[in-house]
């Protein structure tokens, strides 16, 4: 019987848990070295956290890389055939994944508790296991099992680990620190804009962002060469699904299209522009989209979009460090601030008459004129200075009458903008 490092503080699996296990099946995999096979299980339903115990058959001496991902930090545990815990990931710096590198000391069944943590919304969670069989021949029974809790992402626990040389790779499609697959996320754990995420590989991938403003790059692609659709159990949904999207593209003229799925990633950078995916009315780009639609009567071009996405970002992320969970009062104030800047920018040399503003907003937001009583009401609010012009614009922009006009369009395109278009 192989010996493992003791994990006395982690309970064993019991028979009832093992009876409900989900088997993972390996398939050939030739994309990222050194991995030869891969097994994947992805779920996007609320019951996922009740179905997160897996089994796989390992071969003595083969090296395995286990990656569990969920919207909140998972707590993955690896067990042997008897249900004894043999490895965990104690490094929780990225906040969305657990990783274990493991060299099997004997052939047999191993169990994984993915430890998924679901949020209030149903988000995709996944469990991926990679296998490298090239380390089998060099494995010496009786040595350390090579299990590693990924504290340094190298697969080297400081001992005489036979997989040390195999877990590093210079491939551009792999993690620069470890040679492990680039699975997305904030690898350095520092948060902020994750510019190292790179999409558009030969086969589709899953990518996860952080709680801050994250960007994924598609080098060699223009925004017109891809299509977008919100992720959902049945594809596109009625409401905009903020930051959870499927991106379809064609790699190198192959006969099939590939699909990346991105989660909590707000921006997609192409060779020609950037596409914003954070389009809920509570989001930064969503605020710019709503405000420009209300004032221009349509989805604006990339230059005008760039002015207001960039300006909205400058306020949004300054006033809200993490970029999420702004309350209604804060987002209302944000809309008013951006609307006031728009008034200053476009009407700097002349004031906008209150009746003209009400007529403009009514035409853009409702595609019709207001009934006289409603029209007089809003003009009176402005004339009496009960509300400012910026507040009325913000109110109109956030209304469902306004956002419903462009929901379907931007579900297929995102909101493209020029990152260099700035207010002077």
Coordinates of C-alpha atoms in Angstrom, one line a residue:
X1 CA 0.0 0.0 0.0
X2 CA 1.4 3.4 -1.0
X3 CA 2.1 5.9 1.7
X4 CA 0.9 9.5 1.7
X5 CA 1.4 12.6 3.7
X6 CA -1.1 12.6 6.5
X7 CA -4.1 14.9 6.4
X8 CA -5.4 14.3 9.8
X9 CA -7.6 17.4 9.9
X10 CA -9.6 16.3 6.8
X11 CA -12.3 13.7 7.3
X12 CA -12.4 10.5 5.2
X13 CA -15.0 9.8 2.6
X14 CA -17.8 7.5 3.8
X15 CA -19.5 4.7 1.9
X16 CA -22.6 6.7 1.2
X17 CA -20.7 9.5 -0.4
X18 CA -18.7 7.1 -2.6
X19 CA -21.9 5.4 -3.8
X20 CA -23.0 8.7 -5.4
X21 CA -19.8 9.5 -7.2
X22 CA -19.6 10.8 -10.8
X23 CA -17.0 9.0 -13.0
X24 CA -14.6 11.1 -15.1
X25 CA -13.6 9.7 -18.4
X26 CA -10.3 10.7 -20.0
X27 CA -10.1 11.5 -23.7
X28 CA -7.0 12.2 -25.9
X29 CA -5.7 15.7 -25.5
X30 CA -2.9 17.2 -27.7
X31 CA -3.2 20.9 -27.3
X32 CA -1.0 21.9 -24.3
X33 CA 2.2 20.0 -23.3
X34 CA 2.9 17.9 -21.4
X35 CA -0.6 16.6 -21.0
X36 CA -1.8 13.6 -23.0
X37 CA -5.4 13.2 -21.8
X38 CA -8.1 15.3 -20.2
X39 CA -11.4 14.7 -18.3
X40 CA -13.9 17.5 -17.9
X41 CA -17.2 17.9 -16.0
X42 CA -19.0 21.3 -16.2
X43 CA -22.4 22.2 -14.7
X44 CA -24.4 25.4 -14.6
X45 CA -27.3 24.5 -12.3
X46 CA -28.0 25.3 -8.7
X47 CA -27.7 21.6 -7.8
X48 CA -24.1 21.5 -8.9
X49 CA -22.8 21.8 -5.3
X50 CA -24.7 18.6 -4.5
X51 CA -23.0 16.8 -7.4
X52 CA -19.3 17.6 -6.9
X53 CA -17.8 14.2 -6.0
X54 CA -15.9 12.6 -8.8
X55 CA -13.7 9.5 -9.4
X56 CA -11.0 8.8 -12.0
X57 CA -8.7 5.9 -12.7
X58 CA -5.0 6.7 -12.3
X59 CA -2.0 4.8 -13.6
X60 CA 1.0 4.3 -11.3
X61 CA 3.7 7.0 -12.1
X62 CA 1.5 9.1 -14.3
X63 CA 1.2 12.8 -13.3
X64 CA -2.2 14.5 -12.9
X65 CA -3.2 18.1 -12.7
X66 CA -6.5 18.7 -11.0
X67 CA -8.3 22.1 -11.4
X68 CA -11.6 22.9 -9.7
X69 CA -13.4 26.2 -10.5
X70 CA -16.5 27.9 -9.1
X71 CA -17.7 31.5 -8.7
X72 CA -16.3 31.5 -5.1
X73 CA -13.2 29.8 -3.8
X74 CA -13.7 26.0 -3.9
X75 CA -12.2 23.6 -1.4
X76 CA -11.0 20.6 -3.4
X77 CA -9.8 17.4 -1.7
X78 CA -8.1 14.4 -3.4
X79 CA -8.8 10.9 -1.8
X80 CA -7.3 7.5 -2.5
X81 CA -9.3 4.3 -3.2
X82 CA -10.1 3.8 0.5
X83 CA -11.5 7.3 0.9
X84 CA -8.4 8.7 2.7
X85 CA -7.6 12.3 2.0
X86 CA -4.2 12.6 0.3
X87 CA -3.9 16.2 -1.0
X88 CA -5.6 19.6 -0.8
X89 CA -4.9 23.0 -2.2
X90 CA -4.0 25.4 0.6
X91 CA -3.2 28.3 -1.8
X92 CA -6.4 30.4 -2.1
X93 CA -4.9 33.5 -3.7
X94 CA -6.9 33.6 -6.9
X95 CA -10.3 33.3 -5.3
X96 CA -11.9 31.1 -8.0
X97 CA -10.0 27.9 -8.3
X98 CA -8.2 25.1 -6.5
X99 CA -5.3 23.2 -8.1
X100 CA -3.5 20.0 -7.1
X101 CA -0.6 18.4 -9.0
X102 CA -0.3 14.7 -8.1
X103 CA 1.8 11.7 -9.2
X104 CA -0.1 8.5 -8.6
X105 CA 1.9 6.0 -6.4
X106 CA -0.3 3.1 -7.6
X107 CA -2.8 2.3 -10.2
X108 CA -6.4 2.5 -9.1
X109 CA -9.4 4.7 -8.4
X110 CA -9.0 8.1 -6.8
X111 CA -11.8 10.4 -5.7
X112 CA -12.1 14.2 -5.9
X113 CA -14.3 16.4 -3.8
X114 CA -14.5 19.5 -6.1
X115 CA -15.7 21.6 -3.2
X116 CA -17.6 23.9 -5.5
X117 CA -19.1 27.0 -3.9
X118 CA -22.0 28.4 -5.9
X119 CA -23.2 32.0 -5.7
X120 CA -26.8 33.2 -5.6
X121 CA -26.9 33.1 -9.4
X122 CA -26.4 29.8 -11.2
X123 CA -22.9 30.1 -12.7
X124 CA -20.9 27.4 -14.5
X125 CA -18.6 25.3 -12.3
X126 CA -16.1 22.8 -13.7
X127 CA -13.8 20.0 -12.7
X128 CA -10.9 19.3 -15.0
X129 CA -8.2 16.6 -14.7
X130 CA -5.2 16.4 -17.0
X131 CA -3.0 13.3 -17.3
X132 CA 0.7 13.1 -18.3
X133 CA 1.8 9.5 -19.0
X134 CA 5.4 10.3 -19.9
X135 CA 6.4 10.2 -16.2
X136 CA 5.4 6.6 -15.8
X137 CA 8.7 5.1 -16.9
X138 CA 10.8 7.2 -14.6
X139 CA 8.6 6.6 -11.5
X140 CA 10.2 4.6 -8.7
X141 CA 7.7 2.9 -6.3
X142 CA 8.2 3.8 -2.7
X143 CA 9.2 7.4 -3.4
X144 CA 7.1 10.4 -2.5
X145 CA 3.8 10.4 -4.3
X146 CA 4.4 13.8 -5.7
X147 CA 1.1 15.3 -4.5
X148 CA 1.4 19.1 -4.3
X149 CA -1.1 21.6 -3.0
X150 CA 0.0 24.1 -5.6
X151 CA 1.5 26.6 -3.2
X152 CA 3.9 27.5 -6.0
X153 CA 2.2 26.1 -9.1
X154 CA 5.3 24.1 -10.0
X155 CA 4.5 20.6 -9.1
X156 CA 7.7 20.5 -7.1
X157 CA 7.2 20.2 -3.3
X158 CA 10.9 20.7 -2.6
X159 CA 11.7 17.0 -2.5
X160 CA 13.1 14.6 -5.1
X161 CA 10.0 14.7 -7.3
X162 CA 10.3 12.9 -10.6
X163 CA 7.9 15.2 -12.3
X164 CA 9.9 18.3 -11.7
X165 CA 11.2 18.6 -15.2
X166 CA 7.9 17.6 -16.8
X167 CA 5.9 20.3 -15.2
X168 CA 7.6 23.2 -17.0
X169 CA 7.0 24.2 -20.5
X170 CA 7.7 27.2 -22.7
X171 CA 4.5 26.8 -24.7
X172 CA 2.7 30.1 -25.3
X173 CA -0.6 28.2 -24.6
X174 CA 0.4 27.3 -21.0
X175 CA 0.9 29.1 -17.7
X176 CA 4.2 30.9 -17.8
X177 CA 5.0 29.9 -14.2
X178 CA 4.3 26.2 -14.4
X179 CA 3.7 24.8 -17.8
X180 CA 0.2 24.0 -16.7
X181 CA -2.8 24.8 -18.9
X182 CA -3.9 28.4 -19.1
X183 CA -7.3 28.0 -17.5
X184 CA -8.0 31.7 -17.0
X185 CA -8.4 33.7 -13.8
X186 CA -6.2 36.0 -11.8
X187 CA -3.0 33.9 -11.6
X188 CA -1.0 36.3 -9.5
X189 CA -3.8 36.8 -7.0
X190 CA -3.5 40.6 -7.0
X191 CA -6.8 41.3 -8.7
X192 CA -7.3 44.2 -11.0
X193 CA -7.3 44.0 -14.8
X194 CA -6.1 40.5 -15.9
X195 CA -4.4 41.4 -19.1
X196 CA -2.7 38.0 -19.4
X197 CA -5.9 36.1 -20.3
X198 CA -5.7 35.1 -23.9
X199 CA -8.6 33.6 -25.9
X200 CA -9.1 32.4 -29.5
X201 CA -7.1 29.1 -29.2
X202 CA -7.7 26.2 -31.6
X203 CA -10.3 24.7 -29.2
X204 CA -12.6 26.6 -26.9
X205 CA -11.7 27.2 -23.3
X206 CA -13.3 28.4 -20.1
X207 CA -12.1 31.6 -18.6
X208 CA -12.9 33.1 -15.2
X209 CA -12.3 36.6 -14.0
X210 CA -12.0 38.2 -10.6
X211 CA -14.2 40.7 -8.7
X212 CA -12.5 43.6 -10.5
X213 CA -12.3 44.8 -14.1
X214 CA -10.9 41.9 -16.2
X215 CA -10.0 41.8 -19.9
X216 CA -9.3 38.9 -22.2
X217 CA -7.3 39.4 -25.4
X218 CA -7.9 37.9 -28.8
X219 CA -4.7 38.7 -30.7
X220 CA -5.1 38.4 -34.4
X221 CA -8.8 38.8 -34.4
X222 CA -11.0 41.8 -35.2
X223 CA -14.3 42.2 -33.3
X224 CA -16.2 41.5 -36.6
X225 CA -14.8 38.0 -36.8
X226 CA -16.5 36.7 -33.7
X227 CA -20.0 36.5 -32.4
X228 CA -21.3 36.8 -28.8
X229 CA -24.2 35.2 -26.9
X230 CA -25.0 35.4 -23.2
X231 CA -24.5 32.1 -21.3
X232 CA -27.6 30.6 -19.9
X233 CA -29.1 27.1 -19.4
X234 CA -30.9 27.5 -22.7
X235 CA -28.7 29.9 -24.5
X236 CA -29.6 33.6 -24.7
X237 CA -32.1 34.8 -22.0
X238 CA -34.6 37.6 -21.7
X239 CA -32.4 39.8 -19.5
X240 CA -28.8 40.6 -20.2
X241 CA -26.6 38.1 -18.4
X242 CA -23.8 40.4 -17.3
X243 CA -20.2 39.2 -17.8
X244 CA -21.2 35.5 -18.6
X245 CA -20.8 35.1 -22.3
X246 CA -20.0 32.6 -25.1
X247 CA -17.6 33.9 -27.8
X248 CA -17.6 32.0 -31.1
X249 CA -14.7 32.3 -33.5
X250 CA -12.9 30.4 -36.2
X251 CA -9.2 29.5 -35.7
X252 CA -7.0 29.6 -38.7
X253 CA -9.6 28.7 -41.3
X254 CA -10.5 25.3 -39.8
X255 CA -13.7 23.6 -40.9
X256 CA -15.3 24.1 -37.5
X257 CA -15.9 27.0 -35.1
X258 CA -14.6 27.1 -31.6
X259 CA -16.4 28.6 -28.6
X260 CA -14.8 30.2 -25.5
X261 CA -17.0 30.7 -22.4
X262 CA -16.1 33.6 -20.2
X263 CA -17.3 34.3 -16.7
X264 CA -17.0 37.5 -14.7
X265 CA -14.9 39.0 -17.5
X266 CA -16.0 42.5 -18.4
X267 CA -14.0 43.4 -21.6
X268 CA -12.7 41.6 -24.7
X269 CA -9.8 43.2 -26.5
X270 CA -9.4 42.7 -30.3
X271 CA -7.0 44.2 -32.8
X272 CA -9.4 46.9 -33.8
X273 CA -11.3 47.8 -30.6
X274 CA -12.5 46.6 -27.2
X275 CA -16.0 45.0 -26.7
X276 CA -17.6 45.6 -23.3
X277 CA -19.7 42.8 -21.8
X278 CA -20.6 44.4 -18.5
X279 CA -23.9 45.7 -19.8
X280 CA -26.3 45.5 -17.0
X281 CA -27.6 48.9 -15.9
X282 CA -25.7 48.5 -12.7
X283 CA -22.4 48.1 -14.5
X284 CA -19.9 50.7 -15.8
X285 CA -20.2 50.0 -19.5
X286 CA -23.9 49.3 -19.0
X287 CA -24.3 52.9 -17.7
X288 CA -22.5 54.3 -20.7
X289 CA -24.6 52.3 -23.0
X290 CA -27.9 53.3 -21.4
X291 CA -27.0 57.0 -21.3
X292 CA -25.8 57.2 -24.9
X293 CA -28.9 55.4 -26.1
X294 CA -31.2 57.7 -24.3
X295 CA -29.4 60.8 -25.6
X296 CA -28.6 59.7 -29.1
X297 CA -31.5 57.3 -29.8
X298 CA -29.5 54.3 -30.7
X299 CA -26.3 52.3 -30.0
X300 CA -23.5 54.7 -30.8
X301 CA -20.4 54.1 -32.8
X302 CA -17.0 53.0 -31.3
X303 CA -15.6 56.6 -31.0
X304 CA -18.6 58.0 -29.1
X305 CA -18.9 54.8 -27.1
X306 CA -15.2 55.1 -26.2
X307 CA -15.7 58.6 -24.8
X308 CA -18.4 57.4 -22.3
X309 CA -17.2 53.9 -21.4
X310 CA -13.8 55.3 -20.6
X311 CA -15.2 58.2 -18.6
X312 CA -17.7 55.9 -16.8
X313 CA -14.9 53.6 -15.9
X314 CA -12.8 56.4 -14.5
X315 CA -15.6 57.2 -12.0
X316 CA -17.0 53.8 -11.5
X317 CA -13.8 52.1 -10.4
X318 CA -12.5 55.1 -8.5
X319 CA -15.7 55.3 -6.4
X320 CA -16.1 51.5 -6.1
X321 CA -12.8 49.8 -5.6
X322 CA -14.0 46.3 -6.5
X323 CA -16.3 47.4 -9.3
X324 CA -19.2 45.3 -8.1
X325 CA -22.2 45.5 -5.8
X326 CA -22.9 49.2 -6.1
X327 CA -26.1 50.0 -4.3
X328 CA -29.0 51.9 -6.0
X329 CA -28.0 55.2 -4.4
X330 CA -24.4 54.9 -5.6
X331 CA -25.4 53.9 -9.2
X332 CA -28.0 56.7 -9.4
X333 CA -25.2 59.2 -8.4
X334 CA -22.9 57.6 -11.0
X335 CA -25.5 58.0 -13.8
X336 CA -26.1 61.7 -12.9
X337 CA -22.4 62.4 -12.8
X338 CA -21.9 60.9 -16.3
X339 CA -25.0 62.6 -17.6
X340 CA -23.8 66.0 -16.4
X341 CA -20.4 65.4 -18.1
X342 CA -22.3 64.7 -21.4
X343 CA -24.3 67.9 -21.1
X344 CA -21.1 69.8 -20.5
X345 CA -19.3 68.1 -23.4
X346 CA -22.0 68.3 -26.1
X347 CA -23.7 71.6 -25.0
X348 CA -20.7 73.5 -23.7
X349 CA -21.4 76.7 -25.8
X350 CA -25.2 76.8 -25.3
X351 CA -27.7 75.6 -22.8
X352 CA -30.3 72.9 -23.6
X353 CA -33.9 74.1 -23.2
X354 CA -35.9 72.0 -20.8
X355 CA -38.8 71.4 -23.2
X356 CA -36.4 70.4 -25.9
X357 CA -34.6 67.9 -23.6
X358 CA -37.9 66.3 -22.5
X359 CA -39.0 65.9 -26.2
X360 CA -35.6 64.4 -27.1
X361 CA -35.6 61.9 -24.3
X362 CA -39.2 60.9 -25.0
X363 CA -38.4 60.3 -28.7
X364 CA -35.3 58.3 -28.0
X365 CA -36.6 56.3 -25.0
X366 CA -40.2 55.6 -26.1
X367 CA -40.0 56.1 -29.9
X368 CA -43.0 58.4 -29.6
X369 CA -44.1 61.7 -28.1
X370 CA -45.3 62.0 -24.5
X371 CA -48.9 62.7 -23.7
X372 CA -49.4 66.4 -23.0
X373 CA -50.0 65.8 -19.3
X374 CA -46.8 63.7 -18.9
X375 CA -44.8 66.2 -21.0
X376 CA -45.9 69.1 -18.9
X377 CA -45.1 67.2 -15.7
X378 CA -41.5 66.6 -16.7
X379 CA -40.9 70.1 -18.0
X380 CA -42.4 71.5 -14.8
X381 CA -40.0 69.4 -12.7
X382 CA -37.1 71.0 -14.6
X383 CA -38.5 74.5 -14.6
X384 CA -39.1 74.4 -10.8
X385 CA -35.6 72.9 -10.3
X386 CA -37.0 69.9 -8.5
X387 CA -34.7 67.9 -10.7
X388 CA -31.6 68.8 -12.8
X389 CA -31.3 68.0 -16.4
X390 CA -28.7 65.4 -15.6
X391 CA -31.1 63.7 -13.1
X392 CA -33.8 63.5 -15.8
X393 CA -31.4 62.1 -18.3
X394 CA -30.3 59.5 -15.7
X395 CA -33.9 58.6 -14.9
X396 CA -34.7 58.1 -18.6
X397 CA -31.5 56.1 -19.3
X398 CA -32.2 53.6 -16.5
X399 CA -35.8 53.0 -17.5
X400 CA -36.8 49.6 -18.9
X401 CA -38.4 51.5 -21.8
X402 CA -34.8 52.6 -22.8
X403 CA -32.8 49.4 -22.0
X404 CA -35.4 47.0 -23.7
X405 CA -34.7 48.7 -27.0
X406 CA -31.1 47.5 -27.3
X407 CA -31.0 44.3 -25.1
X408 CA -31.4 42.0 -28.1
X409 CA -28.9 43.8 -30.3
X410 CA -26.0 43.9 -27.8
X411 CA -26.6 40.3 -26.8
X412 CA -25.2 39.4 -30.2
X413 CA -22.5 42.1 -30.4
X414 CA -21.5 43.4 -27.0
X415 CA -20.8 47.1 -26.8
X416 CA -17.8 48.0 -29.0
X417 CA -15.7 51.0 -28.1
X418 CA -12.4 52.7 -28.9
X419 CA -10.1 52.6 -25.9
X420 CA -8.2 55.6 -27.2
X421 CA -11.3 57.8 -27.5
X422 CA -11.0 60.1 -24.4
X423 CA -12.6 63.3 -23.2
X424 CA -9.9 66.0 -23.3

